[in-house]
Short mmCIF file of C-alpha atoms in Angstrom, two decimals:
data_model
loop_
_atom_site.label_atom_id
_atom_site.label_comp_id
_atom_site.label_asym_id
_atom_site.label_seq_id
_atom_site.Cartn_x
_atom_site.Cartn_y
_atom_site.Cartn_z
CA UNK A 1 84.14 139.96 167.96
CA UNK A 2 86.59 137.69 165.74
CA UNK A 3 87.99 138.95 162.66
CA UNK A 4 85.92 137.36 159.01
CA UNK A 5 89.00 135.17 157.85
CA UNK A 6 87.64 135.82 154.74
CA UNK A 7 88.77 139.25 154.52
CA UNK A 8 92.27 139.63 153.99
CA UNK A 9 94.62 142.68 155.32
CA UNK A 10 97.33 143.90 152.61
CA UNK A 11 99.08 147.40 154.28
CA UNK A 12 95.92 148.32 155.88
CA UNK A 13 93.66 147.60 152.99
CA UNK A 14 91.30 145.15 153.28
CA UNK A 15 90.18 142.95 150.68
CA UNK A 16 87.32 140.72 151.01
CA UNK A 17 87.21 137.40 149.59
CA UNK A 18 83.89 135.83 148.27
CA UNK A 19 83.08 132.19 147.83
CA UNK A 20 82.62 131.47 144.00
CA UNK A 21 79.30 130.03 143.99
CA UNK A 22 78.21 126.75 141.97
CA UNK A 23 75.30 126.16 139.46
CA UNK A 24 74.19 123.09 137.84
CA UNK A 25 76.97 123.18 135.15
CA UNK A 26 79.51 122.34 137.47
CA UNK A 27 77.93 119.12 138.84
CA UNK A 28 77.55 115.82 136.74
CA UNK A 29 75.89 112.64 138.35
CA UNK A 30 77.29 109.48 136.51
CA UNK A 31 73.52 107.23 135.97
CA UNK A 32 75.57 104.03 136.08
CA UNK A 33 77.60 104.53 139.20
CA UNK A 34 75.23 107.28 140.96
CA UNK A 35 79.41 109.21 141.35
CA UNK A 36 78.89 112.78 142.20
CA UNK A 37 81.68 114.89 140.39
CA UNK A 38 81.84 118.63 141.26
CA UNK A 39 83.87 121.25 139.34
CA UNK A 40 86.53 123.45 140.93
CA UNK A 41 87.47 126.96 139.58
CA UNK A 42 85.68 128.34 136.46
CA UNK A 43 85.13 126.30 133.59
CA UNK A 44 87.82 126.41 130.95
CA UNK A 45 91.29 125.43 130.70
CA UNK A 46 92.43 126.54 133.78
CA UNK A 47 90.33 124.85 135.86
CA UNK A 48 89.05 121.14 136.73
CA UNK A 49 85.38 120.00 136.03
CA UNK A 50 85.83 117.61 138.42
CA UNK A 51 86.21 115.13 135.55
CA UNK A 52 88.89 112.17 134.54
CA UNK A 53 89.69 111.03 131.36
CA UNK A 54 91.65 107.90 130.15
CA UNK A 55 92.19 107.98 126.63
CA UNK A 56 93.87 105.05 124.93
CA UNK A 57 95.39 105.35 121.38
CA UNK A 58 95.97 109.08 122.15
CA UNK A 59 98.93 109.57 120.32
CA UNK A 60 96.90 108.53 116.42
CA UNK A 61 94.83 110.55 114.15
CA UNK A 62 92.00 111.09 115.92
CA UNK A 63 92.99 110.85 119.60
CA UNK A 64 94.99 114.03 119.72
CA UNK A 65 91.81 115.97 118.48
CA UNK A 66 89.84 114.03 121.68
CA UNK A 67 92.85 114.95 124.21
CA UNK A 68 92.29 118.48 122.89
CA UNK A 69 89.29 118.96 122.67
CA UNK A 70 89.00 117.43 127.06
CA UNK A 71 91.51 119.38 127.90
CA UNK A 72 90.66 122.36 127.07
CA UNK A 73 87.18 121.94 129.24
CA UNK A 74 88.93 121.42 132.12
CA UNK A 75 88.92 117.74 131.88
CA UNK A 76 92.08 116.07 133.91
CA UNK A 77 93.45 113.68 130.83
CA UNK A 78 95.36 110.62 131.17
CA UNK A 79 97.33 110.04 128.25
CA UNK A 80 98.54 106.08 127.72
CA UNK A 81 101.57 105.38 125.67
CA UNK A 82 103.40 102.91 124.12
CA UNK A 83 107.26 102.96 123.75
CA UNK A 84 109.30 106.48 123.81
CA UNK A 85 107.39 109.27 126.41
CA UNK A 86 108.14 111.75 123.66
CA UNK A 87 105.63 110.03 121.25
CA UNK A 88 102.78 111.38 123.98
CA UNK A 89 104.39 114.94 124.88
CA UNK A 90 102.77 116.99 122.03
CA UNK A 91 99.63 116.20 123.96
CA UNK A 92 100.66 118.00 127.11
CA UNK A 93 100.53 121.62 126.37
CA UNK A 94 96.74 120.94 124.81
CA UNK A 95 96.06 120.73 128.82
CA UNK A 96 96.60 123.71 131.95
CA UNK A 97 99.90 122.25 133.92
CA UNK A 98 99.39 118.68 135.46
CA UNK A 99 95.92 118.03 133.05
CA UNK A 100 97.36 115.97 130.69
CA UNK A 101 99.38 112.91 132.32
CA UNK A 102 101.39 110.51 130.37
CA UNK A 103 101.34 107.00 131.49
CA UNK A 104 103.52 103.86 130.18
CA UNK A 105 101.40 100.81 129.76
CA UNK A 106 101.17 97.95 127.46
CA UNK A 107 97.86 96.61 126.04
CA UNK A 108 98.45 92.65 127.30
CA UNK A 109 99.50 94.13 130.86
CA UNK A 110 95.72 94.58 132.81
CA UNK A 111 98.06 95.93 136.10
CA UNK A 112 99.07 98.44 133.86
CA UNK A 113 95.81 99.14 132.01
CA UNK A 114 94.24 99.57 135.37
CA UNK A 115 96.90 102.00 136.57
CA UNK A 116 95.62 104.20 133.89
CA UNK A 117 91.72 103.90 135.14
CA UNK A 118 92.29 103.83 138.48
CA UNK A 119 90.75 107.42 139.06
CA UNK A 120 89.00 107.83 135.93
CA UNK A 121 84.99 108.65 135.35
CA UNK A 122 85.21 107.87 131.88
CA UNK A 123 87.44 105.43 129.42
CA UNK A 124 87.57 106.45 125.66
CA UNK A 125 89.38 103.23 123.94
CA UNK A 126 90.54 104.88 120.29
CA UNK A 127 93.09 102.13 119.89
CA UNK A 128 93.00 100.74 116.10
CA UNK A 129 95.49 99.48 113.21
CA UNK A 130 94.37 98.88 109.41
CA UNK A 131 97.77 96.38 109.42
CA UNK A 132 98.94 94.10 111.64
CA UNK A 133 103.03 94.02 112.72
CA UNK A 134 104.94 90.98 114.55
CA UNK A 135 104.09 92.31 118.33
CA UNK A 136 100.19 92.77 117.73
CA UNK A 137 97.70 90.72 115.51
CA UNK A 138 94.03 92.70 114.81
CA UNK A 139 92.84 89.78 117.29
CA UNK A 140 94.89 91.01 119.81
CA UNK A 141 94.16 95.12 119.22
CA UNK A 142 90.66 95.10 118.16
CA UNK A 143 89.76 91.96 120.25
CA UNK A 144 91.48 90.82 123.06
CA UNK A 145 92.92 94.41 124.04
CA UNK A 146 89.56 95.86 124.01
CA UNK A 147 87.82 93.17 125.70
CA UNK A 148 90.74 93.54 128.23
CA UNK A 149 90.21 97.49 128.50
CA UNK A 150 86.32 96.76 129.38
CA UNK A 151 86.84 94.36 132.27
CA UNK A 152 89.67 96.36 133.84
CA UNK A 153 87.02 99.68 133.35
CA UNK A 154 84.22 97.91 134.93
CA UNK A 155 86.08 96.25 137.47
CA UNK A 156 87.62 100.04 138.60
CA UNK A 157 84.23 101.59 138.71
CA UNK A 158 84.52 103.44 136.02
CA UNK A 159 81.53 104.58 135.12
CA UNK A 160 81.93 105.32 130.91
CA UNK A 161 83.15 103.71 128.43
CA UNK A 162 83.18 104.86 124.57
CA UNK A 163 84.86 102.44 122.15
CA UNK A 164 85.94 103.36 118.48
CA UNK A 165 85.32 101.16 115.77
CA UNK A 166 84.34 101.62 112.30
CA UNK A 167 81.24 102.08 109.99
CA UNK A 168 81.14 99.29 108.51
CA UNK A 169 82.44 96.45 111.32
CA UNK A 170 80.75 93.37 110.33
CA UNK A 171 81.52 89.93 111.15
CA UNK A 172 80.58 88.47 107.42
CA UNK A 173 82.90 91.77 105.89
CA UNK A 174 85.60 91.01 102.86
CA UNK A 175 88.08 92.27 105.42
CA UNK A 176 89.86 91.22 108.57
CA UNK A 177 90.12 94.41 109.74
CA UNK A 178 86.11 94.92 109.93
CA UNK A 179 85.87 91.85 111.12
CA UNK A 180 88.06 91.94 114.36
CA UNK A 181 86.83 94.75 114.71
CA UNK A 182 82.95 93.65 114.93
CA UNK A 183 83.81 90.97 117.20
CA UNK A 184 85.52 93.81 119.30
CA UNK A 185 82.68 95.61 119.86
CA UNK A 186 80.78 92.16 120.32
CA UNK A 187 83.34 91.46 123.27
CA UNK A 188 82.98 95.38 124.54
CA UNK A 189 79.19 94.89 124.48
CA UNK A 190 79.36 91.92 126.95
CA UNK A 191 81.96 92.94 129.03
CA UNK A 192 81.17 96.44 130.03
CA UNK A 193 77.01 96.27 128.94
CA UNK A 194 76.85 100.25 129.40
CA UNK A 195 79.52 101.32 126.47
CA UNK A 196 79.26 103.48 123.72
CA UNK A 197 80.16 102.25 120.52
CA UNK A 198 80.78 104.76 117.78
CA UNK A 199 81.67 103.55 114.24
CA UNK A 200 82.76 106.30 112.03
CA UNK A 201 83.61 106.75 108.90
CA UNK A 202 86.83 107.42 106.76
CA UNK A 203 87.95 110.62 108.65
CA UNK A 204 90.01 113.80 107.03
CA UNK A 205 92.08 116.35 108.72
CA UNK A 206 95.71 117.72 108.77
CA UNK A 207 97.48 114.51 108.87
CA UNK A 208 94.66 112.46 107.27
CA UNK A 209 95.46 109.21 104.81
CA UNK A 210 92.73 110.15 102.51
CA UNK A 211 93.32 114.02 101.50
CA UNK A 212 96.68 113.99 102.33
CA UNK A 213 98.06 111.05 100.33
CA UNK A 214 96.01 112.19 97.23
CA UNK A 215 97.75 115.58 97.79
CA UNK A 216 101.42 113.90 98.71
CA UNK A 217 101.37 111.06 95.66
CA UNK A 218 99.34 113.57 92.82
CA UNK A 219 102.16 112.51 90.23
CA UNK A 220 101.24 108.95 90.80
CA UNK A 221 98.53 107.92 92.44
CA UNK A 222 97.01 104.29 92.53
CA UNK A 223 93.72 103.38 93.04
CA UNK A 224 91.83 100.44 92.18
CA UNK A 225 88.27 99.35 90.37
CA UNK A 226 88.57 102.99 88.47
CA UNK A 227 88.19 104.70 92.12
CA UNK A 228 84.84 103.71 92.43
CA UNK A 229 84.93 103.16 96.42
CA UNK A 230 81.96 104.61 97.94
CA UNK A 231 82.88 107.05 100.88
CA UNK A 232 81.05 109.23 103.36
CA UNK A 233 84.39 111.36 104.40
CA UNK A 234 84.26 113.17 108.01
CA UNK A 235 85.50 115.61 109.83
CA UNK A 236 88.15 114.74 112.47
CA UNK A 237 87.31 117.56 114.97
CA UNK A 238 83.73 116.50 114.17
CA UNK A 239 83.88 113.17 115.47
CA UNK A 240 86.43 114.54 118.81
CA UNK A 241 83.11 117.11 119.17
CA UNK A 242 80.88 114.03 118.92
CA UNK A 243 83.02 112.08 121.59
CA UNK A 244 82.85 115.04 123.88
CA UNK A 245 78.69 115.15 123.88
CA UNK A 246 78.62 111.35 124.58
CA UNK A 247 80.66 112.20 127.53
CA UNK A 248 78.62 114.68 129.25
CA UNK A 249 75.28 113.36 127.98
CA UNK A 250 74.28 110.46 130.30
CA UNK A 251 71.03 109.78 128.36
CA UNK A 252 73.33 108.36 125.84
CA UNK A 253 74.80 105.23 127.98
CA UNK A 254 74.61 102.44 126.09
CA UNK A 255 73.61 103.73 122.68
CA UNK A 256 75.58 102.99 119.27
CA UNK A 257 76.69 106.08 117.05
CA UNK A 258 76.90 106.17 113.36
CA UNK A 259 79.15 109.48 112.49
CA UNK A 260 79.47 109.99 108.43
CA UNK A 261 79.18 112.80 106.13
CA UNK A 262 75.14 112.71 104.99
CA UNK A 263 76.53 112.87 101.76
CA UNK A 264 78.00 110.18 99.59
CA UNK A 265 81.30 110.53 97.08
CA UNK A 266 82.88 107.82 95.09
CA UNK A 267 86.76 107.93 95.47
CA UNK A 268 87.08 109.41 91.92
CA UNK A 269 84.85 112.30 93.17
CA UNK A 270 87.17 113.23 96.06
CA UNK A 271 90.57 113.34 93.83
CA UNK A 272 88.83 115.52 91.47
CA UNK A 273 87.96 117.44 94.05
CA UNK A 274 91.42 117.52 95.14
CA UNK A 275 92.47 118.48 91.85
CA UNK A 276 90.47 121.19 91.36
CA UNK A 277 91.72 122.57 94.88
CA UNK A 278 95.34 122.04 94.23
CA UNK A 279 94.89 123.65 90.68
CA UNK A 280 96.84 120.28 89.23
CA UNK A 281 96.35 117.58 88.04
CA UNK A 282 96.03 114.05 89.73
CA UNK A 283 97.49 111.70 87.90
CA UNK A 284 96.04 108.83 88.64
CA UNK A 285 97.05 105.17 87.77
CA UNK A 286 94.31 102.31 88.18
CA UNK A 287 96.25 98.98 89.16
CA UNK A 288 94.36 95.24 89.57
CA UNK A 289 93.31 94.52 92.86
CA UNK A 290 95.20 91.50 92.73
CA UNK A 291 98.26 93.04 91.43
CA UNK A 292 98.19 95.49 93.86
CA UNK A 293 98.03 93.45 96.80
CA UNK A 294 100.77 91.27 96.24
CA UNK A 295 103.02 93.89 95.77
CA UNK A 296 101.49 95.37 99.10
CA UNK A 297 102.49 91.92 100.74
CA UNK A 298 106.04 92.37 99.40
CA UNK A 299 106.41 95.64 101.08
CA UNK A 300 104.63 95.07 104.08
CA UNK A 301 107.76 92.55 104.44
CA UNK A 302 110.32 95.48 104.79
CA UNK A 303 111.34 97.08 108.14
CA UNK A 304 108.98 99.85 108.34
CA UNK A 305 105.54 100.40 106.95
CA UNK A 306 104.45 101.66 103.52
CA UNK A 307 101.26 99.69 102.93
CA UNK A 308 99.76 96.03 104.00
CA UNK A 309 97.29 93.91 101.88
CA UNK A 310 94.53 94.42 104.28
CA UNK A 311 94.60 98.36 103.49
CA UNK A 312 94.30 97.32 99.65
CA UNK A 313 91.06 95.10 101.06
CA UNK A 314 89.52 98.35 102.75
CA UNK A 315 90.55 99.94 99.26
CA UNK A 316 87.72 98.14 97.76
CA UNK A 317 84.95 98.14 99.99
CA UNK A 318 82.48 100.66 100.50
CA UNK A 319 82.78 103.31 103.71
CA UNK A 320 79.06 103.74 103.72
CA UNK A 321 76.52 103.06 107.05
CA UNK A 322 74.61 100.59 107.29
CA UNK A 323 70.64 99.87 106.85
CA UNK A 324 69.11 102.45 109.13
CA UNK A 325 68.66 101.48 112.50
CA UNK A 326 66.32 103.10 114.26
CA UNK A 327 68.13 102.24 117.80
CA UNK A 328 71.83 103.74 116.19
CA UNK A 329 72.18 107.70 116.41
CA UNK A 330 73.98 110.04 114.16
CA UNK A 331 75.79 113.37 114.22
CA UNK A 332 71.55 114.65 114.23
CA UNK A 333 70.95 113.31 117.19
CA UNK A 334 73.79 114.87 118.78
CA UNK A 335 72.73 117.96 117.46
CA UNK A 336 75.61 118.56 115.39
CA UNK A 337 75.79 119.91 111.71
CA UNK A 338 78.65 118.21 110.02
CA UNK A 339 81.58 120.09 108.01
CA UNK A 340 81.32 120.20 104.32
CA UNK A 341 84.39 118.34 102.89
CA UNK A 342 84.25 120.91 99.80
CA UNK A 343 84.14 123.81 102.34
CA UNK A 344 87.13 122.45 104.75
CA UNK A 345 89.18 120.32 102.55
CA UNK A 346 91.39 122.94 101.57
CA UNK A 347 92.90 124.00 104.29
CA UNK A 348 94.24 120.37 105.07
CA UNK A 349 95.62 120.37 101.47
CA UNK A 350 96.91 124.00 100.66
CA UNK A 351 100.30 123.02 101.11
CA UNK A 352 100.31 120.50 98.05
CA UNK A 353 99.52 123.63 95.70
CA UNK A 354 101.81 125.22 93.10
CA UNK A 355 103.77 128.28 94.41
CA UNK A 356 101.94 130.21 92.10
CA UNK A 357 98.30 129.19 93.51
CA UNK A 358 99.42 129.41 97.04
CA UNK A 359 98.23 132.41 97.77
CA UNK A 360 94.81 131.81 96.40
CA UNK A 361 90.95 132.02 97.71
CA UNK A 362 89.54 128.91 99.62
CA UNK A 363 86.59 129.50 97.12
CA UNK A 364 87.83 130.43 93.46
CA UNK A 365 85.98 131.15 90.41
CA UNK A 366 83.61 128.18 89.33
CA UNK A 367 84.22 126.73 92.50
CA UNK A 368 79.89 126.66 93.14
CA UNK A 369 79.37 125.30 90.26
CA UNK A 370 81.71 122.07 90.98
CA UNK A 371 79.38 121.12 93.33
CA UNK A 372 76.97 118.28 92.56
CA UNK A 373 73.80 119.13 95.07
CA UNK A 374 73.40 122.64 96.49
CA UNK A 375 75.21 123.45 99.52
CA UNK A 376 75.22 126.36 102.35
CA UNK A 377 78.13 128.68 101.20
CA UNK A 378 78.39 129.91 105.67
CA UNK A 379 79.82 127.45 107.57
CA UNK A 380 81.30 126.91 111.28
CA UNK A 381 85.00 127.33 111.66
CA UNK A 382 86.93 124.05 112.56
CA UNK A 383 87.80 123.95 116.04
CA UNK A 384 90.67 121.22 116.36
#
């Protein structure tokens, strides 16, 4: 009797129109909140998984791998920034059009901070410095603005939380970074009791400090105590991929994360790693602690940064986990394998070669036999 509305007359021609129908994938119940969120469209990029994201420090290292990695699931990412809106707009194309939305804000300004979590599910707090400057003090990033970013979450609703610190946070450490930073997730802990805190470990990727500035400064490199740091270097787009799970899994509210490489290099062995990638040689030039961090105080004086004294701290202390834990996960857990630095470093670090080596194999001749314990040759391509 009355026409389907569903069908649709073009010149005569009809064309039905079906519902799409929805499984289980495209409904997540928040356990904290008991929030329904229900996906629209089909799940990739151009689409929404009925999901909001707020991710602070998303224009450093690591947070442009996490805005990535969201948006591309068909997460609807809201991008905070500090300063000039260009510093956030490589972050927008990552996203479908109107996924990734930059928002001013300022970390002492909760009106603001809650303007950016107003309709957001989850709250991934990335913000970190390894020196402080003459607006922010480490007590008032690692701190104060993340004990801020917790009460403003909770009191929104939102129903995640996942807060970035490092491996080896402790409130007794030879370092005020690691310290603020373990009272941070002290403050996190109280303030929003559900969060996630992952510590992770000296991270490398295209515009890493630890590959990179070996590669950048191989006519003069300084270390100190003969490069015998202790380091368990990890994947960038490992630890976004980790960040992602922890997001979708609800069975892991609450829990603490450990991400490192399972296994363990000194400093020395990474630049003669380097070295032998590069096909050059590092020259590197061992300079007293001491020596080395006065002069780091001098230039941390000057109008833009170079170095600070507390980065020469971090220089000599170990980037290892701690005791095990049996209550604090690991990449394992998550069920992912990590990269192999000696597999993946390269292609962060090509560019640093001779012209003449340029053009040469990821995996040259005696490159096996460099390797200290035996290691898969196959391994997963990075996704960024």
């Amino acid at each position: 009797m009355f026409a389907n509305p569903l069908n649709r007359s073009i010149k005569g021609l009809s064309v039905p129109v079906t519902l799409a129908r929805r499984g289980k994938a495209d409904v997540v119940i928040r356990k904290t909140t008991g929030q329904v969120l229900v996906g629209r469209g089909t799940y990739g990029r151009q689409s929404w998984n009925g999901q909001t994201a707020t991710v602070f420090g998303c224009t450093g290292f690591l947070g442009r791998y996490v805005v990535a990695r969201l948006a591309r699931e068909g997460t609807k990412v809201i991008v905070p920034y500090r300063g000039l809106q260009e510093y956030a707009r490589h972050l927008q194309p990552t996203g479908d059009l109107g996924m990734v939305v930059p928002m001013e804000f300022d970390l002492r300004n909760s009106k603001q901070i809650e303007e950016c979590v107003r309709y957001s599910d989850v709250v991934i707090n990335l913000i970190g410095r390894n020196y402080e400057t003459k607006n922010f003090s480490f007590d008032q990033v690692h701190i104060e603005g993340a004990q801020r970013i917790a009460d403003v979450s909770r009191e929104a609703g939102v129903s995640r939380l996942i807060h970035l610190s490092s491996i080896n946070a402790k409130t007794n450490a030879h370092s005020r970074v690691l310290v603020s930073k373990a009272f941070g997730e002290q403050r996190v802990r109280e303030h929003f009791p559900g969060a996630n805190i992952i510590r992770a470990a000296t991270m490398y990727g295209y515009e890493d400090e630890l590959l990179n500035n070996i590669g950048r400064f191989k006519h003069f490199y300084l270390t100190v105590n003969h490069a015998q740091q202790r380091l368990r270097p990890v994947c960038v787009s490992d630890v976004a991929h980790a960040i992602g799970i922890i997001r979708d899994n609800e069975d892991t509210v609450g829990q603490t994360f450990e991400l490192y490489n399972p296994k363990e290099y000194s400093r020395k062995d990474v630049i003669e790693l380097v070295q032998f990638l590069l096909h050059e040689k590092i020259w590197q030039v061992n300079v007293p602690p001491k020596l080395l961090r006065l002069a780091a105080q001098v230039a941390n004086a000057l109008p833009f940064h170079y170095t600070s004294h507390h980065e020469i701290d971090l220089m000599s202390i170990d980037d290892i986990p701690s005791k095990k834990d049996p209550s604090i996960q690991t990449f394992a857990d998550l069920g992912i394998q990590p990269h192999t630095l000696e597999l993946a470093a390269l292609q962060f670090i090509r560019h640093y070669r001779p012209p003449q080596h340029e053009e040469d194999p990821i995996e040259p001749k005696g490159y096996k036999a460099f390797r200290k314990p035996p290691i898969p040759v196959s391994n997963r391509d990075i996704v960024a």
